[in-house]
Short mmCIF file of C-alpha atoms and ligand atoms in Angstrom, two decimals:
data_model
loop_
_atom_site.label_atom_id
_atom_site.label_comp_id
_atom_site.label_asym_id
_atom_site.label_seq_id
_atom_site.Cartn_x
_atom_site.Cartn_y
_atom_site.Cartn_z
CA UNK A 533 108.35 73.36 124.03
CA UNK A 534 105.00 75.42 123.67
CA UNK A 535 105.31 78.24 121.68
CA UNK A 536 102.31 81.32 121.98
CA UNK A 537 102.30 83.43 118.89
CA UNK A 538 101.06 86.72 119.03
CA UNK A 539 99.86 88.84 115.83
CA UNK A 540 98.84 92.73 117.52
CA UNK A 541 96.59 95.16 115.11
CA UNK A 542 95.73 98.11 115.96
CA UNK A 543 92.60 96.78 117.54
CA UNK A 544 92.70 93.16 116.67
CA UNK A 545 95.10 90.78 117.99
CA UNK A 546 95.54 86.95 116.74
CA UNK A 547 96.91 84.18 118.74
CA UNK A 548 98.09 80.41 118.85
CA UNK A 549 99.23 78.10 121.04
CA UNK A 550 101.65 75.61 118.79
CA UNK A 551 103.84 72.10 120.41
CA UNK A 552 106.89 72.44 118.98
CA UNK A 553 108.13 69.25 119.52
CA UNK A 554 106.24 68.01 116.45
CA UNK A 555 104.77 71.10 115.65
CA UNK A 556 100.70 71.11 116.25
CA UNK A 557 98.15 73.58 116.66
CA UNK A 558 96.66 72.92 120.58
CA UNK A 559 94.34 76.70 120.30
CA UNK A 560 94.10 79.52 118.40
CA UNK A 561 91.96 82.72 118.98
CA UNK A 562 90.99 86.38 118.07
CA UNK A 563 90.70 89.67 120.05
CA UNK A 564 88.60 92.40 118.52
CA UNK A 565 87.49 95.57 119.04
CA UNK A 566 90.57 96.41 121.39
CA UNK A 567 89.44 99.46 122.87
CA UNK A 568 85.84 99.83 121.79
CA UNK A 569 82.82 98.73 123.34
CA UNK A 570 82.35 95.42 122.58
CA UNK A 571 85.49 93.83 123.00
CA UNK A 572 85.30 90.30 121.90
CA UNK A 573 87.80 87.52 122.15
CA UNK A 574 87.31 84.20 120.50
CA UNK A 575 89.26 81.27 121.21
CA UNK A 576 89.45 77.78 120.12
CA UNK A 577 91.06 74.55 121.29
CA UNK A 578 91.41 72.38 118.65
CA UNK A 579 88.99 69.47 118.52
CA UNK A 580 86.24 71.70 120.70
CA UNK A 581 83.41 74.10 120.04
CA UNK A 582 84.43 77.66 120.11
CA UNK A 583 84.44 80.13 123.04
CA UNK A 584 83.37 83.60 122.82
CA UNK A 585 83.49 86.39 125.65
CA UNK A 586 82.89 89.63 125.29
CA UNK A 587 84.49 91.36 127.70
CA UNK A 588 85.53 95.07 128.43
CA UNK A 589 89.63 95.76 127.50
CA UNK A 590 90.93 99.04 127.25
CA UNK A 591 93.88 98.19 125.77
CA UNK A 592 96.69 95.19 124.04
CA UNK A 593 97.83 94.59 128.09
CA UNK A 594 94.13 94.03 129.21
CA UNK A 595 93.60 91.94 125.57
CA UNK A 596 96.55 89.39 126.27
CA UNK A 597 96.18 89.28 129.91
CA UNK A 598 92.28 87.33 128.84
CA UNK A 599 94.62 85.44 126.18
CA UNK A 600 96.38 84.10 128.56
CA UNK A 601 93.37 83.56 130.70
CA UNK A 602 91.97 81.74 127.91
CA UNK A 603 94.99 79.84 127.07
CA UNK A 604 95.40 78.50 130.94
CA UNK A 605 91.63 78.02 131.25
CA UNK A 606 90.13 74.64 132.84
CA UNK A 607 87.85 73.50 130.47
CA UNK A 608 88.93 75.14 126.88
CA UNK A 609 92.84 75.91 128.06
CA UNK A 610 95.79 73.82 127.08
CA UNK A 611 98.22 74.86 129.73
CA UNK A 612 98.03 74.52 133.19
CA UNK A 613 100.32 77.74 133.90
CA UNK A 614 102.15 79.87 132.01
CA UNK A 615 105.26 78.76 133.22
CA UNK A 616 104.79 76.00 130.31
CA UNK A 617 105.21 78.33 127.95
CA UNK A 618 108.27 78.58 126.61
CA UNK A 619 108.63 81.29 124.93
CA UNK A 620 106.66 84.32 122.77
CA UNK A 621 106.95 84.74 118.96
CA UNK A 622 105.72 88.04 118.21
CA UNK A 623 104.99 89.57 114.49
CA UNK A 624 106.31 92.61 114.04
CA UNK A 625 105.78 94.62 110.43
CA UNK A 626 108.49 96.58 109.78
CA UNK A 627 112.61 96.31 110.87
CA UNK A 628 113.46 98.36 108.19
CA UNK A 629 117.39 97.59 106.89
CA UNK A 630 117.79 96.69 110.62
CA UNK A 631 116.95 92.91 110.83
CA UNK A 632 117.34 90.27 107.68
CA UNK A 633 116.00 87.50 110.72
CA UNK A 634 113.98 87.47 113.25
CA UNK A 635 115.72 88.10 116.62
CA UNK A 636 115.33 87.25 120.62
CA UNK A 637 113.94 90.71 121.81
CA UNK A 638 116.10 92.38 123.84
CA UNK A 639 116.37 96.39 125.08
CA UNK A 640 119.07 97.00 122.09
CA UNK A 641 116.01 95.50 119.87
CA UNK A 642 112.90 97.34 121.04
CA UNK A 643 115.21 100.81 120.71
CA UNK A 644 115.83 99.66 116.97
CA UNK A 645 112.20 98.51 116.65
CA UNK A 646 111.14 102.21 118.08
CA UNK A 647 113.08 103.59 115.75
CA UNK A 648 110.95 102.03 112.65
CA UNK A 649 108.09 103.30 114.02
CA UNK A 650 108.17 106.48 111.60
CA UNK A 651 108.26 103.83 108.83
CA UNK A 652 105.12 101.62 109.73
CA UNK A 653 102.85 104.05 111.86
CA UNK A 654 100.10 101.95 111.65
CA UNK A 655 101.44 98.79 112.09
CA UNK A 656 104.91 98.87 114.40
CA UNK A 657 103.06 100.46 117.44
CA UNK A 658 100.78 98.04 118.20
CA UNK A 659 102.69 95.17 117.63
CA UNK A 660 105.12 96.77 120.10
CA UNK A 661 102.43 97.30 122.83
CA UNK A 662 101.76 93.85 122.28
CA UNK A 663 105.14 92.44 123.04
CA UNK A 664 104.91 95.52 126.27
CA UNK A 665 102.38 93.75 127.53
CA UNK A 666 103.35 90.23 127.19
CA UNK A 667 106.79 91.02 128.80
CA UNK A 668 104.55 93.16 131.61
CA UNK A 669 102.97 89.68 132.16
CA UNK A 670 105.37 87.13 131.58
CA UNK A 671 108.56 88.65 132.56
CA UNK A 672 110.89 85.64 132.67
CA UNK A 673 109.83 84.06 128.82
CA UNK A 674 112.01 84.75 126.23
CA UNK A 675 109.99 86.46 123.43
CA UNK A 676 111.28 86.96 119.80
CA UNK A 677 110.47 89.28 116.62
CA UNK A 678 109.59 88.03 113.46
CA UNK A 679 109.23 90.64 110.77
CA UNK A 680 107.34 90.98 108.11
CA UNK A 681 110.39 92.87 106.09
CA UNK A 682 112.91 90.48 107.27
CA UNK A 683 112.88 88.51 103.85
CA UNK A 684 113.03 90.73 101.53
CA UNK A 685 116.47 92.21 102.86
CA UNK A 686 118.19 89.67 100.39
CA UNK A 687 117.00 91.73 97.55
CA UNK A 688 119.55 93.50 95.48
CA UNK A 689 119.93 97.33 95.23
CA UNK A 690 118.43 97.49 92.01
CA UNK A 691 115.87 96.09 93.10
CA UNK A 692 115.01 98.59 96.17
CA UNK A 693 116.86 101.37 95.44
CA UNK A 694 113.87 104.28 93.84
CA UNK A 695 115.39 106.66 91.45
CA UNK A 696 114.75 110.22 93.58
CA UNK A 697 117.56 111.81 95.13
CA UNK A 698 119.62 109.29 96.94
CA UNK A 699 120.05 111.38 99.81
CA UNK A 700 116.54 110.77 100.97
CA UNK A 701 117.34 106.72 101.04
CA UNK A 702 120.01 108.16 103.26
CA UNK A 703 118.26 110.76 105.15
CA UNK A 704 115.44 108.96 105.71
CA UNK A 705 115.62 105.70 104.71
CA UNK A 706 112.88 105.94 101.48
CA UNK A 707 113.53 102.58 99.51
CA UNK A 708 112.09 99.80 98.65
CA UNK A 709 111.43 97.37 101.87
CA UNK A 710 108.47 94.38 100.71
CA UNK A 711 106.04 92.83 103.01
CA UNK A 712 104.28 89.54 103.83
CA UNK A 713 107.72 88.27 103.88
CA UNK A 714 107.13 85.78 106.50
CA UNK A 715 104.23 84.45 103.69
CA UNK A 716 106.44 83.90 101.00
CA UNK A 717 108.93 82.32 102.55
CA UNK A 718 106.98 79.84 104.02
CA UNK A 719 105.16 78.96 100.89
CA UNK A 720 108.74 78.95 98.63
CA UNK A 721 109.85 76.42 101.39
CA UNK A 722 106.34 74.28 101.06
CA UNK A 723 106.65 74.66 97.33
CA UNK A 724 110.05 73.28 97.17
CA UNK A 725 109.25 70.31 99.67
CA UNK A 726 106.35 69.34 97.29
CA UNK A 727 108.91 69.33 94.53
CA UNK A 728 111.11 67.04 96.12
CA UNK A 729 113.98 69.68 94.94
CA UNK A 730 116.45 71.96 97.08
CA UNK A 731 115.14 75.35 97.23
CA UNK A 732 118.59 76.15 96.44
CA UNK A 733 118.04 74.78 92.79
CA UNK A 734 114.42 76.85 91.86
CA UNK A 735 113.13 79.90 91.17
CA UNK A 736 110.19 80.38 92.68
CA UNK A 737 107.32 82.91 91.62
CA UNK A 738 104.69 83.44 95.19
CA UNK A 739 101.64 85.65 94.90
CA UNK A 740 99.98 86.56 97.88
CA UNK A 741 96.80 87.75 97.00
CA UNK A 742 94.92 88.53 99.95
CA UNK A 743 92.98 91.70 101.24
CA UNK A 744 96.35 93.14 100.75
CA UNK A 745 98.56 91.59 98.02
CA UNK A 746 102.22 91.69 96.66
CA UNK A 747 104.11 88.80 94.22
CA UNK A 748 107.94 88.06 95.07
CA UNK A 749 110.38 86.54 92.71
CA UNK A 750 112.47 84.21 94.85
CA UNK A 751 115.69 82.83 93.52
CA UNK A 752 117.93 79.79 94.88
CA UNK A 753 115.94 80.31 98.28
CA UNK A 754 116.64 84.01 98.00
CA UNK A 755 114.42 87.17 97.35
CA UNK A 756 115.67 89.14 94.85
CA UNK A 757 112.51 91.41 93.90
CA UNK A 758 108.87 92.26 95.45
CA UNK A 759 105.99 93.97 94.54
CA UNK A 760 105.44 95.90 97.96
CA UNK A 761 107.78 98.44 98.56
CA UNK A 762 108.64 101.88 100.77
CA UNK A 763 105.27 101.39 102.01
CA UNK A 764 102.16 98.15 101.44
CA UNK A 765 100.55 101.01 98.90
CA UNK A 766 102.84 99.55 96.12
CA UNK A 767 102.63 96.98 93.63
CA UNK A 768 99.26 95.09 92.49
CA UNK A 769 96.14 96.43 92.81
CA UNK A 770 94.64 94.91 96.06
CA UNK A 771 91.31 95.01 98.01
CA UNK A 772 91.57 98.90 98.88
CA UNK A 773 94.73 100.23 97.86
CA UNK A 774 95.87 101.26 94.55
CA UNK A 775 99.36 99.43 94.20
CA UNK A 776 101.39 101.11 91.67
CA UNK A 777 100.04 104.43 89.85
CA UNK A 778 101.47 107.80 88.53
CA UNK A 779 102.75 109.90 91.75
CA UNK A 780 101.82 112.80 89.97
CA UNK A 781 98.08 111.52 90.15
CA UNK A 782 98.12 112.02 94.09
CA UNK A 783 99.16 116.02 93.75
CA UNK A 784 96.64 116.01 90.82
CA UNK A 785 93.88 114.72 92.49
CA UNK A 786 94.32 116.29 95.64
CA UNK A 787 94.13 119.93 93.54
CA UNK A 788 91.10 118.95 91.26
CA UNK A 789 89.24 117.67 94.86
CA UNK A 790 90.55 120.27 97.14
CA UNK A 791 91.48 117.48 99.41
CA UNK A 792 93.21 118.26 103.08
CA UNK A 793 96.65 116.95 103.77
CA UNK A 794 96.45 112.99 104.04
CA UNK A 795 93.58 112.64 102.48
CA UNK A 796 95.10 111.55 99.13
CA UNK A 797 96.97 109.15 101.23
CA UNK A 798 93.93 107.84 102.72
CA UNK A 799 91.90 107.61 99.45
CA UNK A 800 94.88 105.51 97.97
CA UNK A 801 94.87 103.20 100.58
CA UNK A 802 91.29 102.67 101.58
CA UNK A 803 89.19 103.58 98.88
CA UNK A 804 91.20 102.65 95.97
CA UNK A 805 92.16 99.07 94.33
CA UNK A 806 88.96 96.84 93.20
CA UNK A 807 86.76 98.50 95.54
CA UNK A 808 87.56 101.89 93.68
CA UNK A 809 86.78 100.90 90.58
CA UNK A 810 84.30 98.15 91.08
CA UNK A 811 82.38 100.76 93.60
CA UNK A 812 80.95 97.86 94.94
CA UNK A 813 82.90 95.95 97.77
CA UNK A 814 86.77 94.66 98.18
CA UNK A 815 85.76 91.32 98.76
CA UNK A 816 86.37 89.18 95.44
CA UNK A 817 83.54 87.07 96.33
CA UNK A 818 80.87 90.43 96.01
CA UNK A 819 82.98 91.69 93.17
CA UNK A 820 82.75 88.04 91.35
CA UNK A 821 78.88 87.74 91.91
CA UNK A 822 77.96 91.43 90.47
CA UNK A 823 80.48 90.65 87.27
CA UNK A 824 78.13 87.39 86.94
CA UNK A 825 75.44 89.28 86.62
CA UNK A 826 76.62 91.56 84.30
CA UNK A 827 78.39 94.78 86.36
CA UNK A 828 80.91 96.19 83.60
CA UNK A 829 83.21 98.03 86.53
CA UNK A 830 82.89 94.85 88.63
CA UNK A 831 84.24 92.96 85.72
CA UNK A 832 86.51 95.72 84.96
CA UNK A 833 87.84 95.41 88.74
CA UNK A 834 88.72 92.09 88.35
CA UNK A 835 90.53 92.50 84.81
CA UNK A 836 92.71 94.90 86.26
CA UNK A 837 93.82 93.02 89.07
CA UNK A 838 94.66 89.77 86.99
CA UNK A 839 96.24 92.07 84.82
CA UNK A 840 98.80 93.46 87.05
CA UNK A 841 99.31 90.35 88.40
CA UNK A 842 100.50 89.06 85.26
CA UNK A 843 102.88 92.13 84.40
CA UNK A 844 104.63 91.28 87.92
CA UNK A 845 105.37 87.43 86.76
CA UNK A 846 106.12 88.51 83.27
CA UNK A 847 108.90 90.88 85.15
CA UNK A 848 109.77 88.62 87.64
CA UNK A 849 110.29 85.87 84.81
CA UNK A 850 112.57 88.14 83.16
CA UNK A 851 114.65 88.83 86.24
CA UNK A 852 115.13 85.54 87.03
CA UNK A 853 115.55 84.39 83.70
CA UNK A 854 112.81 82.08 84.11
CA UNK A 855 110.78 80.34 86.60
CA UNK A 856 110.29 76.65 88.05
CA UNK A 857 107.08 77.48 90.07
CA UNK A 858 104.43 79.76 90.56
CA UNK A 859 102.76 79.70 94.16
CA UNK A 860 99.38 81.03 94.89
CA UNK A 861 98.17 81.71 98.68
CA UNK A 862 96.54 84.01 100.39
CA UNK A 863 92.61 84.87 100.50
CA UNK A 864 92.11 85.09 96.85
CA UNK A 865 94.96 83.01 96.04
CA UNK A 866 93.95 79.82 98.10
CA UNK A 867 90.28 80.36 97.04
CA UNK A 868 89.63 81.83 93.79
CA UNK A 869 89.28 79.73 91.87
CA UNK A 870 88.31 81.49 88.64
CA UNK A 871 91.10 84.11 89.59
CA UNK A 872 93.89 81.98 88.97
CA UNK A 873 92.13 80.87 86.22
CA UNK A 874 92.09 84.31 84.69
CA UNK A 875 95.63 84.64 85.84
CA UNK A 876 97.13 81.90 84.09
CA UNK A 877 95.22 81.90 81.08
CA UNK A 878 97.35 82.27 77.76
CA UNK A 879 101.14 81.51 79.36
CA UNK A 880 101.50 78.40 77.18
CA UNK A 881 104.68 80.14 75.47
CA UNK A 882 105.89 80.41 78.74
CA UNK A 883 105.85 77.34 80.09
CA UNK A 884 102.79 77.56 82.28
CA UNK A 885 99.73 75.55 81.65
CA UNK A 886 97.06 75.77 84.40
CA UNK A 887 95.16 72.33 84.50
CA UNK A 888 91.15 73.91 84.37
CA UNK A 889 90.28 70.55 86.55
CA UNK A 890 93.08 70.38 89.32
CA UNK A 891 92.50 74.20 89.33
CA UNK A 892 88.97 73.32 91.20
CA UNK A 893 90.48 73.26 94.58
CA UNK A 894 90.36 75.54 97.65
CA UNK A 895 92.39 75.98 100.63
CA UNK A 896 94.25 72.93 99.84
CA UNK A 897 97.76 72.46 99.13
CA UNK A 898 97.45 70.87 95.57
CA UNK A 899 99.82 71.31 92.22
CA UNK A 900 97.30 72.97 89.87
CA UNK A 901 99.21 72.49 86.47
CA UNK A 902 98.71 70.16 83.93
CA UNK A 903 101.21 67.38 83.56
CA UNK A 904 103.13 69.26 80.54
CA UNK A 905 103.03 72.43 82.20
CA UNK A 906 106.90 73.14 82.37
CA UNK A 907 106.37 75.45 85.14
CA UNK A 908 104.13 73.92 88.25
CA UNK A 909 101.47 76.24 89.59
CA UNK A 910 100.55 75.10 93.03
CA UNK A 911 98.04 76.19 95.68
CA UNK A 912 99.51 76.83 99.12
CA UNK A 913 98.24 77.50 102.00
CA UNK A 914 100.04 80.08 103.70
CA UNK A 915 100.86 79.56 107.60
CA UNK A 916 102.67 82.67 108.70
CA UNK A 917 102.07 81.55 112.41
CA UNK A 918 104.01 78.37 112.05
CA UNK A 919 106.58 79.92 110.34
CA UNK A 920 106.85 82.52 113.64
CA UNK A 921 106.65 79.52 115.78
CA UNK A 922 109.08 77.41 114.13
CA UNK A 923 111.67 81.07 114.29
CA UNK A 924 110.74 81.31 118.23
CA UNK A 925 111.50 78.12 119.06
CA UNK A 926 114.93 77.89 116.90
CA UNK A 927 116.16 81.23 118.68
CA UNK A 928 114.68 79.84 122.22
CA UNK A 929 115.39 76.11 122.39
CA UNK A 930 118.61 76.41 123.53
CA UNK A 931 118.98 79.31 125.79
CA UNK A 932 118.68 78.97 129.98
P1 ADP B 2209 94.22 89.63 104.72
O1 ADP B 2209 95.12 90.40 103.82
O2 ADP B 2209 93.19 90.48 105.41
O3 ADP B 2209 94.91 88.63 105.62
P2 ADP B 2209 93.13 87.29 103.44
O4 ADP B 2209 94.36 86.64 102.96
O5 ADP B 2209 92.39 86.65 104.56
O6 ADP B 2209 93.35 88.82 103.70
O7 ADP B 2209 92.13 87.41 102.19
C1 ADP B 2209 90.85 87.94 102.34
C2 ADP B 2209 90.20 88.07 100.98
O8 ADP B 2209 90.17 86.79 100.33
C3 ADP B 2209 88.73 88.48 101.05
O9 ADP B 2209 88.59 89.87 101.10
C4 ADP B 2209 88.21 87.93 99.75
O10 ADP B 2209 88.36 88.92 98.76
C5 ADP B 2209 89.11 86.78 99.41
N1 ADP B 2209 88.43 85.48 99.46
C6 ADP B 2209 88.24 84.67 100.51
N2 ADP B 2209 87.54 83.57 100.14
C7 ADP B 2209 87.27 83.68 98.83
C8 ADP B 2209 86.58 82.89 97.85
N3 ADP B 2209 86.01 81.72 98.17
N4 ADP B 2209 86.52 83.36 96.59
C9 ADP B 2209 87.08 84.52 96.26
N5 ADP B 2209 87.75 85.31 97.12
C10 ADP B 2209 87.83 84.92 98.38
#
């Protein structure tokens, strides 16, 4: 069976084609500028050149109906119809305490997915006029959420339970929730395979470090604990949000700067992490090149992150009363390579012992600690698509 995966921003939108019968890549693509002028899609078989069109689209329906253009297309397509798709494996951000797994979309599930909307405003409406417009133009194929909170439901109360007044985690649903869970479960399940142990048996530490970052402590193939939580503001310090701070530093600042309503918000999430305090960029790679030349708050930047990275696997160690594995993906975790170098410096009394040699890798899935490191470090590429894929056709395979 051909799966199509379907990843809706607000004006972005990602796509693959994957065979599931032995699970391979046949094209993958981007939409940008949804909405704009310019609208651009991108598309690639595998094995060929890449195609770009830029192409007026007013909105997600007009975006996927020139996916599916592109996927069916003579030269650069890999389908001859639609009809050999099938089925749709949407991501979807948020399902709140609704759904611990991802679920064949039906009416009942687009109500409940509605109903998170007031949780992820940025993020649950588009993916939902994404999976609108695929059903607009593929009526008959089953389609199936996969969300990005479904992981972390595992985790115990303690764990996502925030000590305010518990009637507003009953009111209005305010705990703890975790993201990128689709990420770290793939990557636990890729860590244990390179192993050669039961997932069951480890305890798993996986840092996504990206443009947007969180850690999770994973235990016997379970979440128990994330860094992300009510919100993707919490936790490390990422690209350009804060992660964790004071909450009485957002009515504080928003008094000293005379700042409208939302504007602390936006601050904390845009402006803030290493691209507030570097002042120079969010990308690690600018950050890393200005600290090499001697910028103090670029080095400071990247101190800070590595910093709280290493307070959230000191925790997480603690909570799972040890660790077999530490996992690095992501952006910054897949590539930066003095990063996890930084990271994992000075754990030896721990148990982890990053080899400085095997540590010269990028993108690659590789162990990256020495031989009499007790705990392995090792790079993994995440694959959050497959992962969707692999859900869409498990819940699809067998229906008529
Ligand atoms: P997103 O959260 O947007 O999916 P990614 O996981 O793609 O983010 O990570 C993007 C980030 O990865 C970039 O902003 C950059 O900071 C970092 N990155 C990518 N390549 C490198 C590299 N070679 N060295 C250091 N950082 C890198």
């Amino acid at each position: 069976m051909k799966v199509l995966v379907i990843n809706c921003g607000s004006s972005s939108l990602k796509y693959q084609v994957l065979d599931m019968t032995n699970e391979v890549l046949l094209c993958k693509g981007l939409v940008e500028r949804i909405g704009m002028e310019g609208a651009v899609i991108t598309h690639e078989k595998i094995g060929m050149d890449k195609f770009k069109l830029v192409v007026p689209m007013k909105d997600h329906k007009e975006a996927i109906g020139h996916v599916l253009e592109a996927v069916q297309d003579e030269n650069h397509g890999v389908v001859k119809s639609m009809d050999e798709i099938g089925a749709v494996g949407h991501r979807v951000v948020h399902a709140g305490e609704k759904y611990a797994h991802s679920v064949l979309i039906t009416e009942e599930v687009l109500k409940a997915l509605e109903e998170c909307v007031e949780l992820a405003p940025l993020h649950n409406p588009p993916n939902l006029a994404g999976i609108a417009a695929c059903q607009a133009l593929m009526p008959k194929t089953p389609m199936v959420a996969v969300f990005d909170t479904a992981f972390h439901q595992t985790m115990p109360p303690e764990s996502y339970i925030y000590a305010i007044p518990y009637e507003y985690y009953q009111k209005h649903g305010i705990r703890r929730y975790g993201f990128h869970g689709t990420s770290h479960k793939y990557v636990a399940e890729r860590a244990a395979d390179i192993m050669n142990c039961a997932l069951d048996d480890l305890k798993i530490i996986t840092c996504h470090l990206g443009n947007g970052a969180s850690v999770s402590a994973i235990k016997r193939g379970k979440c128990i604990d994330t860094s992300m939580g009510f919100t993707p503001l919490e936790g490390l310090v990422m690209g350009t949000r804060s992660g964790d701070i004071d909450p009485a530093i957002v009515t504080y600042i928003r008094d000293k700067e005379n700042l409208e309503a939302g504007v602390a918000n936006d601050i904390l999430n845009k402006k803030s992490g290493v691209l507030g305090i570097s002042g120079i960029s969010s990308d690690f790679r600018d950050i890393e090149e200005a600290a090499a030349e001697g910028n103090e708050r670029a080095q400071l930047a990247l101190k800070v992150f590595a910093h709280k990275v290493r307070f959230y696997i000191g925790a997480y160690i603690a909570e799972m009363n040890g660790v077999d594995a530490i996992v690095f993906t992501a952006g910054v975790g897949e590539n930066d390579i003095e990063m996890r170098d930084i990271i994992c410096n000075d754990l030896g009394n721990l148990g982890i012992k990053l080899d400085l040699v095997k540590n010269k890798v990028r993108g690659k899935e590789t162990i990256i600690s020495r031989d009499d490191s007790r705990v392995k470090i090792i790079l993994i590429p995440t694959n959050e698509e497959l992962m969707i894929a692999r859900d869409t056709y498990d819940i699809t395979k067998n229906l008529k």
